[in-house]
XYZ file of C-alpha atoms in Angstrom:
624
model
C 93.291 148.186 67.964
C 90.442 146.419 66.234
C 89.351 142.965 67.373
C 90.958 140.274 65.261
C 91.446 136.495 65.230
C 94.737 135.118 66.498
C 96.900 132.900 64.274
C 96.365 129.180 64.872
C 99.974 128.605 65.936
C 99.784 131.439 68.495
C 96.513 130.012 69.849
C 98.207 126.655 70.312
C 101.208 128.294 71.991
C 98.876 130.034 74.430
C 97.228 126.677 75.150
C 100.671 125.182 75.611
C 101.157 127.575 78.520
C 98.509 125.574 80.406
C 99.367 122.099 79.155
C 103.182 122.221 78.844
C 104.844 123.576 81.952
C 108.071 121.575 81.637
C 109.308 118.379 79.902
C 107.508 116.156 82.423
C 104.213 117.764 81.324
C 104.848 116.556 77.768
C 105.644 113.061 79.034
C 102.436 112.963 81.093
C 100.201 113.881 78.147
C 101.868 111.445 75.749
C 101.938 108.488 78.169
C 98.260 109.030 78.970
C 97.599 108.744 75.222
C 99.410 105.392 75.325
C 97.033 104.245 78.082
C 94.011 105.235 76.013
C 95.418 103.385 72.977
C 95.307 100.104 74.889
C 99.088 99.673 75.015
C 100.667 96.910 77.075
C 104.212 98.288 76.748
C 105.412 101.907 76.883
C 108.987 102.998 76.165
C 110.229 106.475 77.141
C 113.551 107.842 75.846
C 114.844 111.115 77.249
C 117.877 113.220 76.336
C 119.195 116.226 78.231
C 116.362 116.108 80.735
C 113.772 116.284 77.952
C 114.916 119.614 76.534
C 116.581 117.947 73.543
C 114.476 114.808 73.043
C 111.329 113.146 74.388
C 110.507 109.970 72.486
C 107.604 107.800 73.570
C 106.623 104.566 71.837
C 103.717 102.216 72.527
C 102.247 99.056 71.022
C 98.654 100.259 71.109
C 95.947 100.326 68.458
C 97.592 103.076 66.403
C 96.069 105.868 64.271
C 94.783 105.446 60.723
C 96.511 107.495 58.026
C 93.520 109.758 57.352
C 93.243 110.716 61.057
C 96.873 111.791 61.518
C 96.232 115.443 60.518
C 93.205 115.521 62.851
C 95.296 114.115 65.725
C 97.523 117.186 65.389
C 94.598 119.611 65.192
C 93.104 121.473 68.122
C 90.011 119.983 69.795
C 90.005 116.822 67.690
C 89.630 113.573 69.625
C 88.289 110.040 69.384
C 87.405 109.817 73.085
C 84.241 111.904 73.405
C 81.536 112.896 70.942
C 78.821 114.545 73.040
C 78.093 116.241 76.338
C 76.956 112.892 77.717
C 80.422 111.457 77.042
C 82.011 114.446 78.769
C 79.901 113.827 81.884
C 81.281 110.310 82.288
C 84.825 110.337 80.936
C 86.519 106.924 81.075
C 89.699 107.857 79.179
C 92.777 109.651 80.486
C 92.689 112.343 77.787
C 89.609 113.807 76.099
C 90.166 117.476 75.155
C 92.221 116.929 72.003
C 94.597 119.818 72.632
C 97.783 118.148 73.906
C 99.423 117.216 70.575
C 98.820 120.568 68.795
C 99.933 122.471 71.915
C 103.129 120.414 72.191
C 103.855 120.721 68.461
C 103.533 124.524 68.666
C 106.549 124.745 71.039
C 108.722 121.930 69.662
C 109.650 119.959 66.553
C 107.192 117.078 66.679
C 107.055 113.938 64.587
C 104.138 111.510 64.828
C 104.475 107.956 63.478
C 101.647 105.423 63.778
C 100.425 102.134 62.346
C 97.227 100.173 62.832
C 97.143 96.376 62.951
C 96.005 95.645 59.393
C 97.925 98.422 57.588
C 100.696 97.660 55.103
C 102.986 100.259 56.688
C 103.094 103.076 59.207
C 102.704 106.755 58.328
C 104.746 109.700 59.551
C 103.839 113.391 59.762
C 105.673 116.459 61.090
C 103.956 119.340 62.849
C 104.767 122.864 64.009
C 101.458 123.849 65.581
C 100.123 125.669 62.544
C 97.842 122.714 61.674
C 98.844 123.068 58.011
C 100.978 121.349 55.349
C 100.534 117.810 56.669
C 102.090 115.389 54.207
C 101.987 111.790 55.525
C 104.988 109.695 54.497
C 105.346 105.877 54.753
C 107.485 104.463 57.544
C 108.536 100.910 58.602
C 107.314 101.455 62.175
C 105.634 98.376 63.826
C 102.061 98.461 65.110
C 101.537 101.250 67.607
C 102.546 104.887 67.853
C 105.734 106.868 68.407
C 105.773 110.567 69.240
C 109.171 112.265 68.811
C 109.422 115.680 70.496
C 112.695 117.567 69.890
C 114.053 120.950 71.007
C 111.262 121.813 73.446
C 110.591 125.583 73.611
C 113.039 126.258 70.748
C 110.693 128.957 69.384
C 109.744 130.388 72.800
C 113.113 131.227 74.391
C 111.449 132.980 77.345
C 109.826 129.675 78.352
C 113.075 127.793 77.874
C 114.835 130.047 80.384
C 112.517 128.781 83.106
C 113.730 125.202 82.739
C 115.898 123.914 85.578
C 119.053 121.843 85.287
C 119.067 118.640 83.269
C 119.207 116.559 86.449
C 116.237 118.361 88.012
C 114.054 118.094 84.916
C 114.774 114.407 84.504
C 114.040 113.741 88.173
C 110.547 115.179 87.574
C 110.107 112.820 84.624
C 111.344 109.812 86.582
C 109.010 110.564 89.495
C 106.113 111.011 87.078
C 106.703 107.666 85.335
C 106.962 105.886 88.677
C 103.611 107.330 89.735
C 102.011 106.408 86.426
C 103.463 102.901 86.709
C 101.615 102.552 90.018
C 98.353 103.412 88.269
C 98.569 100.690 85.602
C 99.995 97.385 86.764
C 98.980 95.763 83.479
C 101.435 97.866 81.456
C 105.204 97.487 81.205
C 107.432 100.583 81.325
C 111.009 101.269 80.216
C 112.736 104.580 80.871
C 116.136 105.653 79.569
C 118.095 108.900 79.865
C 120.944 109.804 77.528
C 120.972 106.220 76.134
C 121.202 104.752 79.659
C 118.363 102.546 80.901
C 117.022 103.780 84.243
C 114.452 101.078 84.900
C 112.508 98.361 83.125
C 109.194 97.374 84.696
C 107.419 94.260 83.464
C 103.607 94.035 83.567
C 102.481 93.062 87.085
C 99.454 90.774 86.997
C 99.527 88.740 90.218
C 99.307 90.198 93.723
C 102.941 89.294 94.366
C 104.062 91.053 91.176
C 102.049 94.141 92.071
C 103.574 94.267 95.547
C 106.990 93.861 93.947
C 106.362 96.876 91.699
C 105.139 98.956 94.645
C 108.207 97.897 96.643
C 110.483 98.832 93.741
C 109.033 102.333 93.618
C 108.196 103.060 97.275
C 110.802 100.783 98.867
C 110.519 97.310 100.349
C 110.129 98.832 103.822
C 106.795 100.315 102.745
C 105.333 96.921 101.830
C 106.712 95.399 105.043
C 105.087 98.149 107.137
C 101.803 98.604 105.339
C 98.392 96.978 105.283
C 96.602 96.025 102.082
C 92.999 97.172 102.149
C 89.941 96.460 100.036
C 86.699 98.200 101.026
C 83.503 98.563 99.016
C 80.271 100.372 99.867
C 77.699 102.601 98.152
C 79.131 101.894 94.659
C 82.568 103.026 95.883
C 85.621 100.790 96.173
C 88.928 101.615 97.848
C 91.939 99.342 97.413
C 95.677 99.683 97.882
C 98.185 99.913 100.702
C 98.296 102.186 103.762
C 101.408 102.550 105.877
C 101.440 101.974 109.615
C 101.165 105.202 111.627
C 104.661 104.598 113.005
C 105.951 104.295 109.424
C 105.684 107.928 108.416
C 107.680 110.657 106.705
C 108.538 114.284 107.326
C 107.236 115.207 103.857
C 104.129 114.347 101.804
C 106.278 112.819 99.060
C 105.016 109.229 99.359
C 101.288 109.747 99.029
C 99.711 108.368 95.859
C 95.954 108.583 95.354
C 94.256 107.477 92.137
C 90.646 108.072 91.098
C 89.605 105.648 88.355
C 93.282 105.207 87.494
C 94.042 108.945 87.417
C 96.596 110.380 89.858
C 95.009 113.365 91.605
C 95.634 115.846 94.372
C 92.329 116.672 96.000
C 91.553 118.706 99.130
C 88.613 116.513 100.055
C 90.748 113.372 99.835
C 93.568 114.988 101.826
C 91.123 116.048 104.539
C 89.657 112.545 104.830
C 93.125 110.946 105.096
C 94.245 113.518 107.659
C 91.167 112.847 109.780
C 91.740 109.086 109.630
C 95.330 109.447 110.890
C 94.774 112.322 113.337
C 94.601 110.127 116.432
C 97.612 107.925 115.726
C 100.236 110.007 113.896
C 103.209 111.707 115.550
C 103.057 115.492 115.214
C 104.879 116.869 112.199
C 104.778 113.513 110.391
C 102.831 112.502 107.281
C 101.315 109.116 106.400
C 102.400 107.060 103.387
C 99.902 105.308 101.135
C 99.127 104.027 97.651
C 95.350 104.063 97.247
C 92.927 103.492 94.386
C 89.361 104.814 94.479
C 86.996 103.350 91.898
C 83.536 104.823 91.310
C 81.029 105.506 88.569
C 82.629 108.002 86.095
C 79.411 110.031 86.140
C 79.981 110.762 89.856
C 83.307 112.537 89.318
C 84.200 115.521 87.124
C 87.728 115.149 85.732
C 87.422 118.376 83.718
C 87.957 120.657 86.720
C 91.671 121.452 86.202
C 93.685 122.407 83.077
C 96.214 119.653 83.733
C 93.579 117.241 85.142
C 95.398 117.099 88.485
C 92.242 117.832 90.478
C 88.774 116.342 90.297
C 85.356 117.293 91.611
C 83.075 114.718 93.226
C 79.330 114.987 92.755
C 78.714 113.469 96.218
C 81.660 114.940 98.123
C 80.273 114.141 101.582
C 79.679 110.505 100.639
C 83.199 110.112 99.248
C 84.759 111.826 102.280
C 82.875 109.654 104.777
C 83.675 106.493 102.808
C 87.408 107.256 102.668
C 87.530 108.220 106.333
C 85.634 105.117 107.450
C 87.710 102.749 105.325
C 91.065 104.140 106.473
C 89.998 104.681 110.073
C 88.726 101.105 110.306
C 91.820 99.614 108.685
C 94.081 101.447 111.145
C 91.896 100.609 114.142
C 91.879 96.914 113.310
C 95.673 96.648 113.456
C 96.529 94.529 116.456
C 99.470 92.320 117.425
C 99.414 89.134 115.407
C 98.387 90.721 112.085
C 101.830 90.028 110.558
C 102.797 93.693 110.763
C 104.924 95.282 113.415
C 105.935 98.888 114.061
C 109.636 99.536 113.489
C 109.901 103.298 113.891
C 109.949 106.068 111.319
C 110.929 105.512 107.696
C 114.123 107.198 106.612
C 113.515 110.108 104.228
C 116.063 108.913 101.702
C 114.644 111.202 99.051
C 114.434 114.432 100.979
C 117.490 113.740 103.155
C 115.962 115.691 106.021
C 116.890 115.077 109.600
C 114.364 113.742 112.048
C 112.732 116.176 114.475
C 114.637 116.609 117.713
C 111.603 115.517 119.683
C 111.634 111.977 118.318
C 112.386 109.389 120.986
C 115.992 108.270 121.008
C 117.028 104.650 121.316
C 119.454 104.231 124.223
C 122.919 103.078 123.251
C 124.556 99.996 124.678
C 126.661 102.123 127.003
C 123.535 103.592 128.563
C 122.194 100.197 129.652
C 123.447 99.191 133.068
C 122.988 95.644 134.366
C 121.695 96.799 137.716
C 118.831 98.611 135.999
C 117.332 95.342 134.764
C 114.764 93.902 137.159
C 114.141 90.178 136.705
C 110.821 89.031 138.104
C 109.431 85.617 138.874
C 106.069 84.196 139.732
C 106.754 84.433 143.448
C 106.424 88.208 143.205
C 102.821 87.861 142.097
C 101.758 88.306 145.736
C 102.598 92.014 145.521
C 99.822 94.531 144.991
C 98.466 94.243 141.448
C 96.457 97.098 139.912
C 93.866 95.807 137.464
C 94.726 97.008 133.977
C 91.389 95.734 132.765
C 89.460 98.014 135.096
C 88.792 101.698 134.634
C 91.690 103.984 135.649
C 91.634 105.258 139.216
C 92.508 108.903 138.605
C 92.227 110.082 142.184
C 95.129 107.931 143.404
C 97.992 109.638 141.611
C 101.678 108.812 142.030
C 103.771 111.305 144.012
C 104.919 114.469 142.172
C 102.293 114.036 139.448
C 100.781 117.312 138.302
C 97.117 117.911 139.066
C 94.618 117.659 136.290
C 92.918 120.866 135.091
C 89.758 121.654 137.019
C 87.436 121.153 134.037
C 88.999 117.756 133.401
C 88.424 116.752 137.036
C 84.808 117.887 136.755
C 84.415 116.007 133.487
C 85.661 112.782 135.042
C 83.147 113.082 137.843
C 80.373 114.010 135.403
C 80.578 110.892 133.298
C 82.047 108.483 135.845
C 78.664 106.764 135.884
C 79.235 105.766 132.265
C 82.083 103.443 133.221
C 81.252 99.750 133.377
C 81.877 97.941 136.623
C 85.353 96.645 137.186
C 85.762 93.155 135.800
C 88.238 90.646 137.121
C 91.065 89.881 134.705
C 91.148 86.249 133.725
C 94.645 84.942 133.277
C 95.043 83.355 129.821
C 95.418 79.642 129.642
C 98.410 77.976 128.054
C 96.331 77.033 124.983
C 95.438 80.661 124.168
C 97.324 82.440 121.400
C 99.375 85.308 122.796
C 100.730 87.476 119.938
C 102.649 89.596 122.460
C 103.952 86.600 124.375
C 104.698 86.296 128.075
C 106.427 88.985 130.131
C 109.752 87.912 131.619
C 111.401 91.156 132.794
C 110.917 94.861 133.446
C 113.861 96.797 131.982
C 114.818 100.115 133.605
C 111.363 100.050 135.198
C 110.089 101.354 131.818
C 110.112 98.629 129.183
C 108.422 95.241 129.349
C 110.499 92.408 127.908
C 108.289 89.644 126.537
C 109.198 86.318 124.954
C 107.269 84.933 121.986
C 107.728 81.763 119.911
C 109.162 83.953 117.131
C 111.522 86.153 119.188
C 111.222 88.911 121.776
C 109.067 92.015 122.155
C 109.798 95.286 123.965
C 106.844 97.353 125.185
C 106.820 100.916 126.500
C 104.490 100.299 129.444
C 103.363 103.915 129.881
C 102.707 104.493 126.166
C 100.851 101.201 125.792
C 98.691 101.698 128.868
C 97.980 105.262 127.731
C 96.540 103.981 124.439
C 94.539 101.240 126.200
C 93.052 103.786 128.609
C 92.409 106.343 125.866
C 90.524 103.900 123.636
C 88.425 102.754 126.597
C 87.569 106.351 127.509
C 86.564 107.190 123.934
C 84.351 104.139 123.700
C 82.651 104.884 127.002
C 82.211 108.552 126.139
C 80.691 107.779 122.736
C 78.374 105.065 124.039
C 76.865 107.166 126.804
C 74.928 110.425 126.788
C 77.414 113.285 126.527
C 77.456 115.096 129.910
C 76.339 118.682 129.347
C 76.210 121.725 131.612
C 74.118 124.910 131.190
C 75.970 128.204 131.029
C 75.279 130.709 133.797
C 75.457 133.462 131.201
C 74.476 132.323 127.686
C 76.880 133.380 124.946
C 75.535 135.463 122.056
C 77.447 134.885 118.825
C 77.165 137.198 115.817
C 77.262 135.246 112.569
C 76.157 135.657 108.978
C 72.614 134.872 107.920
C 73.838 131.728 106.117
C 75.697 130.538 109.242
C 72.653 131.221 111.429
C 70.504 129.190 109.031
C 73.077 126.397 109.147
C 73.205 126.399 112.966
C 69.405 126.163 113.025
C 69.351 123.326 110.483
C 72.082 121.414 112.334
C 70.438 121.754 115.752
C 70.287 117.987 116.263
C 73.961 117.614 115.315
C 75.018 120.090 118.000
C 72.585 118.616 120.517
C 74.064 115.107 120.217
C 77.481 116.585 121.006
C 76.299 118.333 124.179
C 75.602 121.826 122.796
C 72.341 123.716 123.027
C 72.180 126.418 120.373
C 69.149 128.591 119.616
C 68.617 131.257 117.027
C 67.945 134.717 118.481
C 67.839 136.802 115.331
C 68.710 136.909 111.628
C 72.436 137.080 112.434
C 72.541 135.946 116.052
C 72.709 132.544 117.725
C 72.772 131.852 121.475
C 74.855 129.118 123.087
C 73.108 127.936 126.269
C 74.758 124.599 127.154
C 78.149 123.044 126.433
C 79.774 119.645 127.084
C 81.338 119.407 130.522
C 84.543 118.177 128.970
C 85.072 121.433 127.041
C 84.502 123.801 129.931
C 87.650 125.927 129.611
C 87.731 126.257 125.817
C 86.943 129.335 123.724
C 83.402 128.309 122.837
C 82.679 131.204 120.478
C 85.719 130.457 118.303
C 84.968 126.730 118.367
C 81.379 127.227 117.172
C 82.512 129.581 114.407
C 85.111 127.054 113.252
C 82.547 124.242 113.270
C 80.130 126.291 111.186
C 82.936 127.105 108.740
C 83.742 123.379 108.436
C 80.091 122.525 107.870
C 79.894 125.158 105.149
C 83.047 124.009 103.344
C 83.088 120.242 103.878
C 79.556 119.416 104.986
C 80.973 117.951 108.201
C 83.153 118.948 111.143
C 85.453 117.002 113.432
C 86.566 119.947 115.559
C 84.361 119.133 118.544
C 85.465 115.503 118.431
C 89.097 116.623 118.190
C 88.754 118.915 121.213
C 87.050 116.142 123.173
C 89.730 113.647 122.218
C 92.470 116.056 123.272
C 91.077 116.175 126.802
C 90.389 112.444 126.902
C 94.005 111.913 125.845
C 95.118 114.121 128.745
C 92.964 112.102 131.116
C 94.410 108.871 129.731
C 97.971 110.158 130.072
C 97.433 111.067 133.709
C 95.703 107.773 134.385
C 98.324 105.576 132.717
C 100.964 103.737 134.687
C 103.952 106.004 135.195
C 107.457 105.283 133.967
C 110.035 104.045 136.535
C 107.345 102.266 138.534
C 108.149 98.577 138.908
C 105.499 96.204 137.598
C 104.948 92.609 138.537
C 104.706 89.726 136.103
C 100.918 89.634 136.475
C 100.632 93.371 135.871
C 102.767 93.186 132.757
C 100.914 90.172 131.345
C 97.564 91.860 132.039
C 98.748 94.887 130.051
C 99.947 92.677 127.192
C 96.556 90.961 127.020
C 94.777 94.335 126.980
C 97.062 95.495 124.184
C 96.096 92.506 122.065
C 92.434 93.574 122.265
C 92.879 97.330 121.829
C 92.479 99.257 118.604
C 95.383 101.386 117.298
C 97.677 99.828 119.895
C 100.740 100.245 117.688
C 101.185 103.819 118.882
C 100.266 105.925 121.897
C 97.993 108.984 121.864
C 100.918 111.143 120.696
C 101.835 108.882 117.789
C 104.919 107.263 119.340
C 105.467 103.506 118.959
C 104.271 101.373 121.861
C 106.084 98.127 121.013
C 108.779 96.671 118.781
C 109.731 93.105 117.940
C 113.020 91.323 117.276
C 112.684 87.948 115.590
C 114.936 84.997 116.368
C 116.521 85.446 112.940
C 117.447 89.024 113.804
C 118.815 87.931 117.158
C 120.891 85.209 115.437
C 122.392 87.835 113.108
C 123.581 89.887 116.069
C 125.682 86.959 117.261
C 126.579 85.520 113.824
C 124.797 82.274 114.604
C 124.424 79.942 111.641
C 126.996 81.868 109.584
């Protein structure tokens, strides 16, 4: 066949294959147009999951009569005019292909009125970009787009639609996510003439938290921390959930770049790194975060549906996100008006919790003779100093020996430990967020009384985190103990990887590695950190080089180091079923109040929970 031009309607239908995947895709494009029009109220009406009707109305600036045909023409837009505008897009839409693509696979009616016009004007479109005949209409200021019989002329596409309930659930989820991006706009959503929700504009902080709670659940706000970080022309605001408030799915993660909801690998990697040391395995963090930066530093034209973006300074953005989240999680300590309460119920996914999650003992399991009440007279018993460095060589009976390389590592950097300091007992005037210990339950849990209620602490988990954080700090502050290899390891790599290893020589050296180049495609590993003695060094170096190539940074060495330090901390922590004295328990509580990430142990399990006096009163129906 000879080369020929395609009909305009067919071109638009091909474009619709990228823009219009399902009814929710139509809703996304049209609501984004409402944002760009400066609307303060958006109304969405849906029938039969969007297959029969999608009607979206706003009170924005409207479209002048003469521009209505252009609005329904391919690559016609008011949002960019030059390449410079494309390099710093500030609007949600900018390509000018959504309306013609949608009209090519549906029966579309566009009605719009500007503020000083005598009336609104209505046009119908079929994607052919012809025969536009504007007609007057009594529509108020703003725009309404009426999309009927989606995919009526492309039956093959219509067959791929799911059930009415499924398609509408996609629309509802989409509107909720878009409502989180623009607190200044009100949203109403109805399905089959039934109102689903009506969100008023949220201006104050309390109103914004109320909207977030309405969409993500009140438990999220109660178990999250509001953050606001700014550095290097970047600003990160929003809410991050406590590590112990997590989900089995990634269905409550909302990240916005300049108001645009995105899914980005770089962002996901930074968030994962920030939570790696505090999250229970198999769980996912929850967050609603907003990144604001110069539009010229981010390319929003990297994905057909604008779901992904590309950062000009990816390393800078990654480090900023990691630092902001890592710091916000590390700074959580008792007394910050947040308290871990366990894992959030996956009400949406309805999935059961992993079998490995710790189980709360039932009332029948608690026996009175297992509760050990202690008094101050028992303070004369032997009292290990929780403020001092762990004494690893004096293990409890039946405790497994540490791996040989861990034992050697402890001896290698034992000189880095500060001298043991005497614990000063707090005075009565000091604020004690975790209260005063009054009992040791089952020789496992510390019962503490506070002015607001009671607190239960898992002594082993808490001491494990205290020890782990102290080890990390000491390890990072001192020179990393390194040991030369008896037989250097030759590693075959690509020329690019060999160049990278040579360029990053100082990076490896600070982590305890000595790497030299021995040829165009060969590097030689001569020294390694003592702590990583029994690891597969060749695989580790290859993985680090791969990370440096892809992300510009690597956390693998730090992760391996932390894994062993966590093992050391676990072996050095006070064991369960060992009776503690009042002084020992109070010393641990005071250490917890000063320790970063104390809300969970090294494995991500909660270390303490609180019951307020109000909650205790409810148990016994007091005041009712």
